[in-house]
Amino acid sequence: MEINELLQKPLKDNGKNIQKAFSQIAENLFQNFCIQCGTKKYYFAEVEFYYYDDQDCNKPEMDWQTVTYDRKKEAGEFFYHLSGCDICFDSNLRTNEKGEKVGHGGGILIRSIIDENEKVTAGPMKCVNEMLNACGNGRAPFLKQNKNNMELVVQETYRFLGDKDFKTIDTHTNSDGILKLAFFNAKIKKELWNEARTSYFTYRFKHDIK
C-alpha cells in the first residue's frame, strides 16, 4: 500500500478502528520507509500519533482537540511545530473563533530515529536538529520508501519513563497515571536507548533514582 493511501486511512475510516489503522501505519513506516536527509538515511525508532476529526464521536480517551496542532497539509508532508516534526495525515484543521477545532487531520510525531550505524537520536527536537543538520545546503528531509534491513520489531508502548519502559505493561495507565495512547517504538538494544536518552531524560532519571 502506498504511504499516502495509508496516511489517508483514518479519514476514510471516519475515525473508526483508528487504533488499528495507527498500528498498520506504524509497522509500514518502521519496516518499509526511511527519512532521507541529504546522503543519510534515518529509520523510525519511536513515533506518536495525533489525529482529530470533528465528525468523529467515538474518540479515544483523551481530548484530541487540544493536543492536535492546526494544519493544512497533504498526506506525507512534513510539518514543523513547537513540539518537533510530524509526518502529516491528509489534513485541513483549524481553530474557529469559539476556540473549537474544525475539520480533520493530524500527524505522526517523530520521537526517535536510528541511522544505518545504529546511532539512536531520542527526543522530538533532537530528531529535528539531527535531520536538518544532516541535510545541509538548504535541503529538507523527505519520506522515502526504503526497506529497513535492521528488521526492527514494532511494538505499542508508552512515553519513555525510565528503566520500567523495558518491562511489559498491559494496563491502561503507567505509574504516572498517563493514559496509554498511540505510541509505537522499535525493539532496540537497551544500551542503545540508554545511551541516546541519558542527556534528554536527565531530570527523569535523577527524579526516579532513590
PDB file of C-alpha atoms in Angstrom:
ATOM      1  CA  MET A   1       0.000   0.000   0.000  1.00  0.00           C
ATOM      2  CA  GLU A   2       1.356   3.464  -0.875  1.00  0.00           C
ATOM      3  CA  ILE A   3       2.209   5.662   2.106  1.00  0.00           C
ATOM      4  CA  ASN A   4      -0.176   8.427   1.003  1.00  0.00           C
ATOM      5  CA  GLU A   5      -3.000   5.888   0.935  1.00  0.00           C
ATOM      6  CA  LEU A   6      -2.071   4.709   4.425  1.00  0.00           C
ATOM      7  CA  LEU A   7      -1.955   8.272   5.756  1.00  0.00           C
ATOM      8  CA  GLN A   8      -5.482   8.900   4.448  1.00  0.00           C
ATOM      9  CA  LYS A   9      -6.788   5.751   6.124  1.00  0.00           C
ATOM     10  CA  PRO A  10      -8.044   7.332   9.393  1.00  0.00           C
ATOM     11  CA  LEU A  11     -10.072   9.830   7.347  1.00  0.00           C
ATOM     12  CA  LYS A  12     -11.507   7.123   5.090  1.00  0.00           C
ATOM     13  CA  ASP A  13     -12.488   5.072   8.134  1.00  0.00           C
ATOM     14  CA  ASN A  14     -14.196   8.175   9.540  1.00  0.00           C
ATOM     15  CA  GLY A  15     -12.406   7.686  12.849  1.00  0.00           C
ATOM     16  CA  LYS A  16     -13.497   4.059  13.309  1.00  0.00           C
ATOM     17  CA  ASN A  17     -10.873   1.450  14.211  1.00  0.00           C
ATOM     18  CA  ILE A  18      -8.350   4.264  14.362  1.00  0.00           C
ATOM     19  CA  GLN A  19      -6.004   2.434  16.743  1.00  0.00           C
ATOM     20  CA  LYS A  20      -5.810  -0.467  14.281  1.00  0.00           C
ATOM     21  CA  ALA A  21      -5.042   1.993  11.481  1.00  0.00           C
ATOM     22  CA  PHE A  22      -2.272   3.541  13.589  1.00  0.00           C
ATOM     23  CA  SER A  23      -0.741   0.096  14.160  1.00  0.00           C
ATOM     24  CA  GLN A  24      -0.751  -0.703  10.441  1.00  0.00           C
ATOM     25  CA  ILE A  25       0.801   2.639   9.555  1.00  0.00           C
ATOM     26  CA  ALA A  26       3.487   2.344  12.249  1.00  0.00           C
ATOM     27  CA  GLU A  27       4.528  -1.117  11.114  1.00  0.00           C
ATOM     28  CA  ASN A  28       4.707   0.027   7.489  1.00  0.00           C
ATOM     29  CA  LEU A  29       6.768   3.116   8.357  1.00  0.00           C
ATOM     30  CA  PHE A  30       9.221   1.210  10.549  1.00  0.00           C
ATOM     31  CA  GLN A  31       9.792  -1.626   8.098  1.00  0.00           C
ATOM     32  CA  ASN A  32       9.484  -0.026   4.663  1.00  0.00           C
ATOM     33  CA  PHE A  33      10.365   3.661   4.889  1.00  0.00           C
ATOM     34  CA  CYS A  34      13.198   5.931   5.878  1.00  0.00           C
ATOM     35  CA  ILE A  35      13.697   9.672   6.230  1.00  0.00           C
ATOM     36  CA  GLN A  36      16.172  10.792   3.584  1.00  0.00           C
ATOM     37  CA  CYS A  37      18.363  13.668   4.762  1.00  0.00           C
ATOM     38  CA  GLY A  38      20.935  14.531   2.124  1.00  0.00           C
ATOM     39  CA  THR A  39      23.048  11.390   1.783  1.00  0.00           C
ATOM     40  CA  LYS A  40      21.966   9.985   5.160  1.00  0.00           C
ATOM     41  CA  LYS A  41      19.047   7.700   5.900  1.00  0.00           C
ATOM     42  CA  TYR A  42      17.243   7.563   9.224  1.00  0.00           C
ATOM     43  CA  TYR A  43      14.796   4.870  10.213  1.00  0.00           C
ATOM     44  CA  PHE A  44      11.947   5.236  12.681  1.00  0.00           C
ATOM     45  CA  ALA A  45      12.647   4.175  16.244  1.00  0.00           C
ATOM     46  CA  GLU A  46       9.734   5.820  18.066  1.00  0.00           C
ATOM     47  CA  VAL A  47       6.617   7.672  16.912  1.00  0.00           C
ATOM     48  CA  GLU A  48       3.479   9.156  18.435  1.00  0.00           C
ATOM     49  CA  PHE A  49       0.132   9.566  16.635  1.00  0.00           C
ATOM     50  CA  TYR A  50      -2.260  12.527  16.749  1.00  0.00           C
ATOM     51  CA  TYR A  51      -5.486  12.702  14.768  1.00  0.00           C
ATOM     52  CA  TYR A  52      -8.662  14.731  15.207  1.00  0.00           C
ATOM     53  CA  ASP A  53     -11.897  14.714  13.215  1.00  0.00           C
ATOM     54  CA  ASP A  54     -14.794  16.928  14.248  1.00  0.00           C
ATOM     55  CA  GLN A  55     -17.220  14.372  12.755  1.00  0.00           C
ATOM     56  CA  ASP A  56     -15.917  11.511  14.868  1.00  0.00           C
ATOM     57  CA  CYS A  57     -17.986  10.914  18.005  1.00  0.00           C
ATOM     58  CA  ASN A  58     -16.040   7.807  19.028  1.00  0.00           C
ATOM     59  CA  LYS A  59     -12.724   9.346  20.078  1.00  0.00           C
ATOM     60  CA  PRO A  60     -10.081   7.709  22.301  1.00  0.00           C
ATOM     61  CA  GLU A  61      -9.916   8.547  25.997  1.00  0.00           C
ATOM     62  CA  MET A  62      -8.360  11.981  25.724  1.00  0.00           C
ATOM     63  CA  ASP A  63      -9.076  15.454  24.449  1.00  0.00           C
ATOM     64  CA  TRP A  64      -7.521  15.162  20.988  1.00  0.00           C
ATOM     65  CA  GLN A  65      -8.941  18.590  20.163  1.00  0.00           C
ATOM     66  CA  THR A  66      -6.479  20.310  22.477  1.00  0.00           C
ATOM     67  CA  VAL A  67      -3.370  18.325  21.543  1.00  0.00           C
ATOM     68  CA  THR A  68      -3.540  18.255  17.737  1.00  0.00           C
ATOM     69  CA  TYR A  69      -1.941  21.252  16.032  1.00  0.00           C
ATOM     70  CA  ASP A  70      -3.875  23.143  13.351  1.00  0.00           C
ATOM     71  CA  ARG A  71      -2.591  22.495   9.839  1.00  0.00           C
ATOM     72  CA  LYS A  72      -3.492  22.342   6.170  1.00  0.00           C
ATOM     73  CA  LYS A  73      -1.268  19.648   4.692  1.00  0.00           C
ATOM     74  CA  GLU A  74      -1.319  16.815   2.195  1.00  0.00           C
ATOM     75  CA  ALA A  75      -0.645  13.242   3.293  1.00  0.00           C
ATOM     76  CA  GLY A  76       3.070  12.589   3.737  1.00  0.00           C
ATOM     77  CA  GLU A  77       4.150  16.230   4.094  1.00  0.00           C
ATOM     78  CA  PHE A  78       6.460  17.217   6.955  1.00  0.00           C
ATOM     79  CA  PHE A  79       5.085  19.730   9.466  1.00  0.00           C
ATOM     80  CA  TYR A  80       7.411  21.506  11.919  1.00  0.00           C
ATOM     81  CA  HIS A  81       5.934  22.889  15.143  1.00  0.00           C
ATOM     82  CA  LEU A  82       6.851  23.753  18.734  1.00  0.00           C
ATOM     83  CA  SER A  83       6.931  20.095  19.760  1.00  0.00           C
ATOM     84  CA  GLY A  84       9.037  18.737  16.902  1.00  0.00           C
ATOM     85  CA  CYS A  85       8.148  17.411  13.458  1.00  0.00           C
ATOM     86  CA  ASP A  86       5.137  15.444  12.188  1.00  0.00           C
ATOM     87  CA  ILE A  87       4.578  13.380   9.081  1.00  0.00           C
ATOM     88  CA  CYS A  88       1.064  14.508   8.239  1.00  0.00           C
ATOM     89  CA  PHE A  89      -2.180  12.806   7.543  1.00  0.00           C
ATOM     90  CA  ASP A  90      -4.325  14.462   4.899  1.00  0.00           C
ATOM     91  CA  SER A  91      -5.261  17.495   6.995  1.00  0.00           C
ATOM     92  CA  ASN A  92      -7.459  20.565   6.921  1.00  0.00           C
ATOM     93  CA  LEU A  93      -7.730  21.500  10.587  1.00  0.00           C
ATOM     94  CA  ARG A  94      -8.215  24.944  12.105  1.00  0.00           C
ATOM     95  CA  THR A  95      -9.474  26.597  15.277  1.00  0.00           C
ATOM     96  CA  ASN A  96     -12.582  28.755  14.868  1.00  0.00           C
ATOM     97  CA  GLU A  97     -13.468  31.968  16.703  1.00  0.00           C
ATOM     98  CA  LYS A  98     -15.044  29.927  19.526  1.00  0.00           C
ATOM     99  CA  GLY A  99     -11.781  28.111  20.103  1.00  0.00           C
ATOM    100  CA  GLU A 100     -13.157  24.862  18.650  1.00  0.00           C
ATOM    101  CA  LYS A 101     -11.305  22.593  16.242  1.00  0.00           C
ATOM    102  CA  VAL A 102     -12.960  22.434  12.824  1.00  0.00           C
ATOM    103  CA  GLY A 103     -12.124  19.851  10.197  1.00  0.00           C
ATOM    104  CA  HIS A 104      -9.866  16.818  10.302  1.00  0.00           C
ATOM    105  CA  GLY A 105      -6.200  15.990  10.419  1.00  0.00           C
ATOM    106  CA  GLY A 106      -3.084  15.405  12.422  1.00  0.00           C
ATOM    107  CA  GLY A 107       0.239  13.709  12.110  1.00  0.00           C
ATOM    108  CA  ILE A 108       2.830  11.266  13.342  1.00  0.00           C
ATOM    109  CA  LEU A 109       5.318  12.907  15.690  1.00  0.00           C
ATOM    110  CA  ILE A 110       8.873  11.676  15.129  1.00  0.00           C
ATOM    111  CA  ARG A 111      10.136  10.934  18.652  1.00  0.00           C
ATOM    112  CA  SER A 112      13.269   8.859  17.982  1.00  0.00           C
ATOM    113  CA  ILE A 113      15.257   7.824  14.903  1.00  0.00           C
ATOM    114  CA  ILE A 114      18.125   5.426  14.216  1.00  0.00           C
ATOM    115  CA  ASP A 115      20.724   5.736  11.472  1.00  0.00           C
ATOM    116  CA  GLU A 116      22.402   2.982   9.450  1.00  0.00           C
ATOM    117  CA  ASN A 117      25.221   2.788  12.009  1.00  0.00           C
ATOM    118  CA  GLU A 118      22.681   2.117  14.773  1.00  0.00           C
ATOM    119  CA  LYS A 119      23.091   5.511  16.380  1.00  0.00           C
ATOM    120  CA  VAL A 120      19.813   6.392  18.124  1.00  0.00           C
ATOM    121  CA  THR A 121      18.649  10.008  18.399  1.00  0.00           C
ATOM    122  CA  ALA A 122      15.928  10.291  21.060  1.00  0.00           C
ATOM    123  CA  GLY A 123      13.610  13.234  21.645  1.00  0.00           C
ATOM    124  CA  PRO A 124      11.436  15.108  19.093  1.00  0.00           C
ATOM    125  CA  MET A 125      13.514  18.312  18.962  1.00  0.00           C
ATOM    126  CA  LYS A 126      16.773  16.365  18.891  1.00  0.00           C
ATOM    127  CA  CYS A 127      15.421  14.476  15.879  1.00  0.00           C
ATOM    128  CA  VAL A 128      14.636  17.758  14.117  1.00  0.00           C
ATOM    129  CA  ASN A 129      18.161  19.056  14.741  1.00  0.00           C
ATOM    130  CA  GLU A 130      19.758  15.800  13.636  1.00  0.00           C
ATOM    131  CA  MET A 131      17.753  15.620  10.409  1.00  0.00           C
ATOM    132  CA  LEU A 132      18.206  19.260   9.403  1.00  0.00           C
ATOM    133  CA  ASN A 133      21.939  19.196  10.148  1.00  0.00           C
ATOM    134  CA  ALA A 134      22.311  16.039   8.041  1.00  0.00           C
ATOM    135  CA  CYS A 135      20.502  17.667   5.111  1.00  0.00           C
ATOM    136  CA  GLY A 136      22.634  20.805   4.829  1.00  0.00           C
ATOM    137  CA  ASN A 137      22.690  23.249   1.914  1.00  0.00           C
ATOM    138  CA  GLY A 138      19.081  24.290   2.413  1.00  0.00           C
ATOM    139  CA  ARG A 139      17.738  20.829   1.598  1.00  0.00           C
ATOM    140  CA  ALA A 140      14.825  19.339   3.528  1.00  0.00           C
ATOM    141  CA  PRO A 141      14.151  15.833   4.891  1.00  0.00           C
ATOM    142  CA  PHE A 142      11.627  13.730   2.996  1.00  0.00           C
ATOM    143  CA  LEU A 143       9.957  10.359   3.352  1.00  0.00           C
ATOM    144  CA  LYS A 144      11.362   7.675   1.066  1.00  0.00           C
ATOM    145  CA  GLN A 145      10.400   4.056   0.503  1.00  0.00           C
ATOM    146  CA  ASN A 146      13.381   2.004   1.633  1.00  0.00           C
ATOM    147  CA  LYS A 147      13.382  -1.442   3.214  1.00  0.00           C
ATOM    148  CA  ASN A 148      14.819  -1.407   6.729  1.00  0.00           C
ATOM    149  CA  ASN A 149      17.424  -4.169   6.774  1.00  0.00           C
ATOM    150  CA  MET A 150      17.779  -3.911  10.555  1.00  0.00           C
ATOM    151  CA  GLU A 151      14.437  -5.739  10.809  1.00  0.00           C
ATOM    152  CA  LEU A 152      13.161  -3.697  13.717  1.00  0.00           C
ATOM    153  CA  VAL A 153      10.194  -5.167  15.559  1.00  0.00           C
ATOM    154  CA  VAL A 154       7.380  -2.670  16.125  1.00  0.00           C
ATOM    155  CA  GLN A 155       5.621  -2.613  19.481  1.00  0.00           C
ATOM    156  CA  GLU A 156       2.995  -0.455  21.131  1.00  0.00           C
ATOM    157  CA  THR A 157       4.430   1.343  24.128  1.00  0.00           C
ATOM    158  CA  TYR A 158       4.219   4.369  26.427  1.00  0.00           C
ATOM    159  CA  ARG A 159       6.055   7.642  26.701  1.00  0.00           C
ATOM    160  CA  PHE A 160       9.527   6.901  27.991  1.00  0.00           C
ATOM    161  CA  LEU A 161       9.627   6.898  31.796  1.00  0.00           C
ATOM    162  CA  GLY A 162      12.967   5.289  32.569  1.00  0.00           C
ATOM    163  CA  ASP A 163      14.025   1.671  33.031  1.00  0.00           C
ATOM    164  CA  LYS A 164      10.478   0.454  33.616  1.00  0.00           C
ATOM    165  CA  ASP A 165       9.750   1.125  29.934  1.00  0.00           C
ATOM    166  CA  PHE A 166      11.615  -2.076  29.140  1.00  0.00           C
ATOM    167  CA  LYS A 167       9.085  -4.174  31.014  1.00  0.00           C
ATOM    168  CA  THR A 168       5.790  -5.278  29.508  1.00  0.00           C
ATOM    169  CA  ILE A 169       2.923  -3.092  30.711  1.00  0.00           C
ATOM    170  CA  ASP A 170      -0.586  -4.353  29.964  1.00  0.00           C
ATOM    171  CA  THR A 171      -2.686  -1.895  31.933  1.00  0.00           C
ATOM    172  CA  HIS A 172      -4.170   1.305  30.517  1.00  0.00           C
ATOM    173  CA  THR A 173      -2.042   3.658  32.618  1.00  0.00           C
ATOM    174  CA  ASN A 174       1.607   3.808  33.587  1.00  0.00           C
ATOM    175  CA  SER A 175       2.929   4.673  37.053  1.00  0.00           C
ATOM    176  CA  ASP A 176       2.389   8.404  36.454  1.00  0.00           C
ATOM    177  CA  GLY A 177      -1.256   7.830  35.539  1.00  0.00           C
ATOM    178  CA  ILE A 178      -0.738   8.839  31.896  1.00  0.00           C
ATOM    179  CA  LEU A 179      -3.119   7.121  29.500  1.00  0.00           C
ATOM    180  CA  LYS A 180      -1.718   4.581  27.084  1.00  0.00           C
ATOM    181  CA  LEU A 181      -2.141   6.244  23.704  1.00  0.00           C
ATOM    182  CA  ALA A 182      -0.817   5.721  20.208  1.00  0.00           C
ATOM    183  CA  PHE A 183       2.898   5.312  20.904  1.00  0.00           C
ATOM    184  CA  PHE A 184       4.999   2.847  18.946  1.00  0.00           C
ATOM    185  CA  ASN A 185       8.686   2.049  19.132  1.00  0.00           C
ATOM    186  CA  ALA A 186      11.169  -0.476  17.833  1.00  0.00           C
ATOM    187  CA  LYS A 187      12.756  -3.214  19.887  1.00  0.00           C
ATOM    188  CA  ILE A 188      16.235  -1.737  20.089  1.00  0.00           C
ATOM    189  CA  LYS A 189      19.038  -2.895  22.387  1.00  0.00           C
ATOM    190  CA  LYS A 190      18.528  -1.395  25.818  1.00  0.00           C
ATOM    191  CA  GLU A 191      22.043   0.076  25.889  1.00  0.00           C
ATOM    192  CA  LEU A 192      21.368   1.995  22.655  1.00  0.00           C
ATOM    193  CA  TRP A 193      18.226   3.545  24.138  1.00  0.00           C
ATOM    194  CA  ASN A 194      20.012   4.378  27.388  1.00  0.00           C
ATOM    195  CA  GLU A 195      22.946   5.979  25.608  1.00  0.00           C
ATOM    196  CA  ALA A 196      20.637   8.093  23.449  1.00  0.00           C
ATOM    197  CA  ARG A 197      18.391   9.183  26.296  1.00  0.00           C
ATOM    198  CA  THR A 198      20.899   9.929  29.039  1.00  0.00           C
ATOM    199  CA  SER A 199      21.004  13.660  28.361  1.00  0.00           C
ATOM    200  CA  TYR A 200      17.452  14.111  27.091  1.00  0.00           C
ATOM    201  CA  PHE A 201      15.864  12.487  30.133  1.00  0.00           C
ATOM    202  CA  THR A 202      18.407  13.580  32.752  1.00  0.00           C
ATOM    203  CA  TYR A 203      15.711  15.074  35.003  1.00  0.00           C
ATOM    204  CA  ARG A 204      13.533  11.995  34.754  1.00  0.00           C
ATOM    205  CA  PHE A 205      16.415   9.634  35.585  1.00  0.00           C
ATOM    206  CA  LYS A 206      17.519  11.740  38.580  1.00  0.00           C
ATOM    207  CA  HIS A 207      13.931  12.025  39.767  1.00  0.00           C
ATOM    208  CA  ASP A 208      13.400   8.244  39.625  1.00  0.00           C
ATOM    209  CA  ILE A 209      16.631   7.278  41.390  1.00  0.00           C
ATOM    210  CA  LYS A 210      16.146   6.971  45.135  1.00  0.00           C
TER     211      LYS A 210
END
